[in-house]
């Protein structure tokens, strides 16, 4: 697997800018829309569970699970951006991920932040 299989994030000029900071240099928040989130729950693949169990005995990265988590985070972020766009935002501030176990059958990934309308200063 190449590095592109392990990353995420936005392209160079997104229509909804997502940042982990409180503000964006060169922009002023004109209006706060409110919380937005993107949520997905993924069940565990039997093959990856068996592979992970075997790998945990000998050590090393669980590449299949890593790739699945990256895909899951990317899907949650895409859903967050869709919700922000639908509510009229062009930015999401204080972006975060929350990852939890979902009833011992899967993993819940929630991407969340504050949707805003920003203008260039």
Coordinates of N, CA and C in Angstrom, one line a residue:
X1 N 0.8 -1.2 0.0 CA 0.0 0.0 0.0 C 0.9 1.2 0.0
X2 N 0.5 2.2 -0.8 CA 1.2 3.5 -0.9 C 0.7 4.5 0.1
X3 N 1.4 5.6 0.2 CA 1.1 6.6 1.2 C -0.3 7.2 1.0
X4 N -0.8 7.2 -0.2 CA -2.1 7.6 -0.5 C -3.2 6.8 0.2
X5 N -2.9 5.6 0.5 CA -3.8 4.7 1.2 C -3.9 5.0 2.7
X6 N -3.1 5.8 3.2 CA -3.0 6.1 4.6 C -3.4 7.5 5.0
X7 N -3.8 8.3 4.0 CA -4.1 9.7 4.3 C -5.5 10.1 4.0
X8 N -5.8 11.4 4.3 CA -7.1 11.9 4.1 C -7.0 13.4 4.0
X9 N -8.0 14.1 4.3 CA -8.0 15.5 4.2 C -8.6 16.1 2.9
X10 N -8.4 17.4 2.7 CA -9.0 18.0 1.6 C -8.0 18.3 0.5
X11 N -8.5 18.6 -0.7 CA -7.7 19.0 -1.8 C -7.2 20.5 -1.6
X12 N -6.5 21.0 -2.6 CA -5.9 22.3 -2.4 C -6.9 23.5 -2.3
X13 N -8.0 23.5 -2.9 CA -9.0 24.6 -2.8 C -10.4 24.1 -2.6
X14 N -10.7 23.7 -1.4 CA -12.0 23.2 -1.1 C -13.1 24.3 -1.0
X15 N -14.3 24.0 -1.4 CA -15.4 25.0 -1.2 C -15.8 25.2 0.2
X16 N -15.6 24.2 1.0 CA -15.8 24.3 2.5 C -14.5 23.9 3.2
X17 N -13.8 24.9 3.7 CA -12.5 24.8 4.3 C -12.7 24.2 5.7
X18 N -12.1 23.1 6.0 CA -12.2 22.4 7.3 C -10.8 22.5 8.0
X19 N -10.8 23.2 9.2 CA -9.6 23.3 10.0 C -9.8 22.9 11.4
X20 N -8.7 22.6 12.1 CA -8.7 22.2 13.5 C -8.6 23.4 14.4
X21 N -8.4 24.6 13.9 CA -8.1 25.8 14.7 C -9.4 26.6 14.9
X22 N -9.3 27.6 15.8 CA -10.4 28.5 16.1 C -10.7 29.5 15.1
X23 N -9.7 29.8 14.3 CA -9.9 30.8 13.2 C -9.0 30.5 12.1
X24 N -9.1 31.3 11.0 CA -8.3 31.1 9.8 C -7.6 32.4 9.4
X25 N -6.3 32.4 9.4 CA -5.6 33.7 9.1 C -6.1 34.2 7.7
X26 N -6.4 35.5 7.7 CA -6.9 36.2 6.5 C -8.4 36.1 6.3
X27 N -9.1 35.5 7.2 CA -10.5 35.4 7.1 C -11.2 35.9 8.4
X28 N -12.4 36.4 8.3 CA -13.1 36.8 9.5 C -14.4 36.0 9.5
X29 N -14.8 35.5 10.6 CA -16.1 34.8 10.8 C -17.2 35.8 10.7
X30 N -18.1 35.7 9.7 CA -19.2 36.6 9.6 C -20.4 36.0 10.3
X31 N -20.6 34.7 10.3 CA -21.7 34.1 10.9 C -21.4 32.7 11.4
X32 N -21.8 32.4 12.6 CA -21.7 31.0 13.1 C -23.0 30.3 12.8
X33 N -22.9 29.2 12.1 CA -24.1 28.4 11.8 C -24.4 27.4 12.9
X34 N -23.4 26.8 13.4 CA -23.5 25.8 14.5 C -22.8 24.5 14.3
X35 N -23.1 23.6 15.2 CA -22.4 22.3 15.1 C -22.8 21.5 13.9
X36 N -21.9 20.8 13.2 CA -22.1 19.9 12.2 C -21.3 18.6 12.5
X37 N -21.8 17.5 12.0 CA -21.1 16.3 12.2 C -21.3 15.3 11.0
X38 N -20.4 14.4 10.9 CA -20.6 13.3 9.9 C -20.3 12.0 10.7
X39 N -21.1 11.1 10.5 CA -21.1 9.9 11.4 C -21.1 8.6 10.5
X40 N -20.3 7.6 10.8 CA -20.4 6.3 10.1 C -20.0 5.3 11.2
X41 N -20.6 4.1 11.0 CA -20.3 2.9 11.8 C -19.9 1.8 10.9
X42 N -18.8 1.2 11.1 CA -18.3 0.1 10.3 C -18.2 -1.1 11.1
X43 N -18.7 -2.2 10.6 CA -18.6 -3.5 11.2 C -17.2 -4.1 10.9
X44 N -16.7 -5.0 11.7 CA -15.4 -5.6 11.4 C -15.5 -6.7 10.4
X45 N -14.6 -6.7 9.5 CA -14.5 -7.8 8.5 C -13.9 -9.0 9.2
X46 N -14.5 -10.2 9.0 CA -14.0 -11.4 9.6 C -12.5 -11.7 9.3
X47 N -12.2 -11.5 8.0 CA -10.8 -11.8 7.5 C -9.8 -10.9 8.2
X48 N -10.2 -9.6 8.3 CA -9.2 -8.7 9.0 C -9.1 -8.9 10.5
X49 N -10.2 -9.4 11.1 CA -10.2 -9.8 12.5 C -9.3 -10.9 12.8
X50 N -9.3 -11.9 11.9 CA -8.4 -13.1 12.1 C -7.0 -12.7 11.8
X51 N -6.8 -11.9 10.8 CA -5.4 -11.4 10.5 C -4.9 -10.5 11.6
X52 N -5.8 -9.7 12.2 CA -5.3 -8.8 13.3 C -5.0 -9.6 14.5
X53 N -5.8 -10.7 14.7 CA -5.5 -11.6 15.9 C -4.1 -12.2 15.7
X54 N -3.8 -12.7 14.5 CA -2.6 -13.4 14.3 C -1.4 -12.4 14.4
X55 N -1.6 -11.2 13.8 CA -0.6 -10.2 13.7 C -0.3 -9.7 15.1
X56 N -1.3 -9.6 16.0 CA -1.1 -9.2 17.4 C -0.2 -10.1 18.2
X57 N -0.1 -11.4 17.7 CA 0.8 -12.3 18.4 C 2.2 -12.1 18.1
X58 N 2.5 -11.6 16.9 CA 3.9 -11.5 16.4 C 4.3 -10.0 16.4
X59 N 3.4 -9.1 16.4 CA 3.7 -7.7 16.4 C 3.7 -7.1 15.0
X60 N 3.6 -5.8 15.0 CA 3.6 -5.1 13.7 C 2.3 -4.4 13.4
X61 N 2.3 -3.6 12.4 CA 1.2 -2.8 12.0 C 0.1 -3.6 11.4
X62 N -1.2 -3.3 11.8 CA -2.3 -4.0 11.3 C -2.8 -3.2 10.1
X63 N -2.2 -3.4 8.9 CA -2.4 -2.6 7.7 C -3.8 -2.6 7.2
X64 N -4.5 -3.8 7.3 CA -5.8 -3.8 6.8 C -6.8 -3.0 7.7
X65 N -6.5 -3.0 9.0 CA -7.4 -2.2 9.9 C -7.0 -0.8 9.8
X66 N -5.8 -0.5 9.5 CA -5.4 0.9 9.3 C -6.1 1.5 8.1
X67 N -6.0 0.8 7.0 CA -6.7 1.3 5.8 C -8.2 1.4 6.0
X68 N -8.8 0.5 6.7 CA -10.2 0.6 6.9 C -10.6 1.8 7.8
X69 N -9.7 2.1 8.8 CA -10.0 3.3 9.6 C -9.8 4.6 8.8
X70 N -8.8 4.6 8.0 CA -8.6 5.8 7.1 C -9.8 6.0 6.2
X71 N -10.3 5.0 5.6 CA -11.5 5.1 4.7 C -12.7 5.5 5.5
X72 N -12.8 5.0 6.7 CA -14.0 5.4 7.6 C -13.9 6.8 8.0
X73 N -12.7 7.3 8.4 CA -12.6 8.7 8.8 C -12.9 9.6 7.6
X74 N -12.4 9.2 6.4 CA -12.6 10.0 5.2 C -14.1 10.1 4.9
X75 N -14.8 9.0 5.1 CA -16.3 9.0 4.8 C -17.0 9.9 5.8
X76 N -16.6 9.9 7.1 CA -17.2 10.7 8.1 C -16.9 12.2 7.8
X77 N -15.7 12.5 7.4 CA -15.4 13.9 7.0 C -16.2 14.4 5.8
X78 N -16.3 13.5 4.8 CA -17.1 13.9 3.6 C -18.6 14.2 4.1
X79 N -19.1 13.4 5.0 CA -20.5 13.7 5.4 C -20.6 15.0 6.2
X80 N -19.5 15.3 7.0 CA -19.5 16.6 7.7 C -19.5 17.7 6.7
X81 N -18.7 17.6 5.7 CA -18.6 18.7 4.7 C -19.9 18.8 4.0
X82 N -20.6 17.7 3.6 CA -21.9 17.8 3.0 C -22.9 18.5 3.8
X83 N -22.9 18.2 5.1 CA -23.9 18.9 6.0 C -23.6 20.3 6.2
X84 N -22.3 20.7 6.3 CA -21.9 22.1 6.4 C -22.3 22.9 5.1
X85 N -22.1 22.3 3.9 CA -22.4 22.9 2.7 C -24.0 23.1 2.6
X86 N -24.7 22.0 3.0 CA -26.2 22.1 2.9 C -26.7 23.2 3.8
X87 N -26.0 23.5 4.9 CA -26.5 24.6 5.8 C -26.0 25.9 5.4
X88 N -25.2 26.0 4.3 CA -24.8 27.3 3.8 C -23.4 27.8 4.3
X89 N -22.6 26.9 4.9 CA -21.3 27.2 5.4 C -20.3 27.1 4.3
X90 N -19.2 27.9 4.5 CA -18.0 27.7 3.7 C -16.8 27.4 4.5
X91 N -17.0 27.1 5.8 CA -15.9 26.7 6.7 C -16.4 25.9 7.8
X92 N -15.5 25.1 8.4 CA -15.8 24.3 9.6 C -14.6 24.5 10.5
X93 N -14.8 25.1 11.7 CA -13.7 25.4 12.6 C -13.7 24.3 13.7
X94 N -12.6 24.2 14.4 CA -12.5 23.2 15.5 C -12.8 21.8 15.1
X95 N -12.4 21.4 14.0 CA -12.7 20.0 13.5 C -12.0 19.0 14.3
X96 N -12.7 17.9 14.6 CA -12.2 16.8 15.4 C -12.8 15.5 15.0
X97 N -12.2 14.4 15.3 CA -12.7 13.1 15.2 C -12.9 12.5 16.5
X98 N -14.0 11.7 16.7 CA -14.2 10.9 17.9 C -14.4 9.5 17.4
X99 N -13.7 8.5 18.0 CA -13.8 7.1 17.6 C -14.1 6.3 18.8
X100 N -15.2 5.5 18.7 CA -15.6 4.6 19.8 C -16.1 3.3 19.3
X101 N -16.1 2.3 20.2 CA -16.6 1.0 19.8 C -18.1 1.1 19.8
X102 N -18.8 0.4 18.9 CA -20.2 0.5 18.8 C -20.8 -0.9 19.1
X103 N -21.2 -1.1 20.3 CA -21.8 -2.4 20.7 C -21.0 -3.6 20.4
X104 N -19.7 -3.4 20.5 CA -18.7 -4.5 20.3 C -18.9 -5.2 18.9
X105 N -19.5 -4.6 18.0 CA -19.6 -5.2 16.6 C -19.0 -4.3 15.6
X106 N -18.6 -3.1 15.9 CA -18.0 -2.2 14.9 C -17.4 -1.0 15.6
X107 N -17.0 -0.1 14.7 CA -16.4 1.1 15.2 C -17.2 2.3 14.7
X108 N -17.5 3.2 15.6 CA -18.2 4.4 15.2 C -17.2 5.6 15.1
X109 N -17.2 6.3 14.0 CA -16.3 7.4 13.8 C -17.2 8.6 13.5
X110 N -17.0 9.7 14.3 CA -17.8 10.9 14.2 C -16.8 12.0 13.9
X111 N -17.0 12.7 12.8 CA -16.3 14.0 12.5 C -17.2 15.1 12.9
X112 N -16.6 16.1 13.7 CA -17.5 17.2 14.1 C -16.7 18.5 14.2
X113 N -17.5 19.6 14.1 CA -16.9 20.9 14.2 C -18.0 21.9 14.2
X114 N -17.6 23.2 14.1 CA -18.5 24.3 14.0 C -18.6 24.9 12.6
X115 N -19.7 24.9 12.0 CA -19.9 25.4 10.7 C -20.0 26.9 10.8
X116 N -19.3 27.6 9.8 CA -19.3 29.1 9.8 C -19.4 29.6 8.4
X117 N -19.7 30.8 8.3 CA -19.5 31.6 7.0 C -18.4 32.5 7.3
X118 N -17.4 32.4 6.4 CA -16.2 33.2 6.6 C -16.0 34.1 5.3
X119 N -15.4 35.3 5.6 CA -15.1 36.2 4.5 C -13.7 36.6 4.6
X120 N -13.1 36.9 3.4 CA -11.7 37.3 3.4 C -11.6 38.7 3.9
X121 N -10.5 39.0 4.7 CA -10.3 40.3 5.2 C -9.6 41.2 4.2

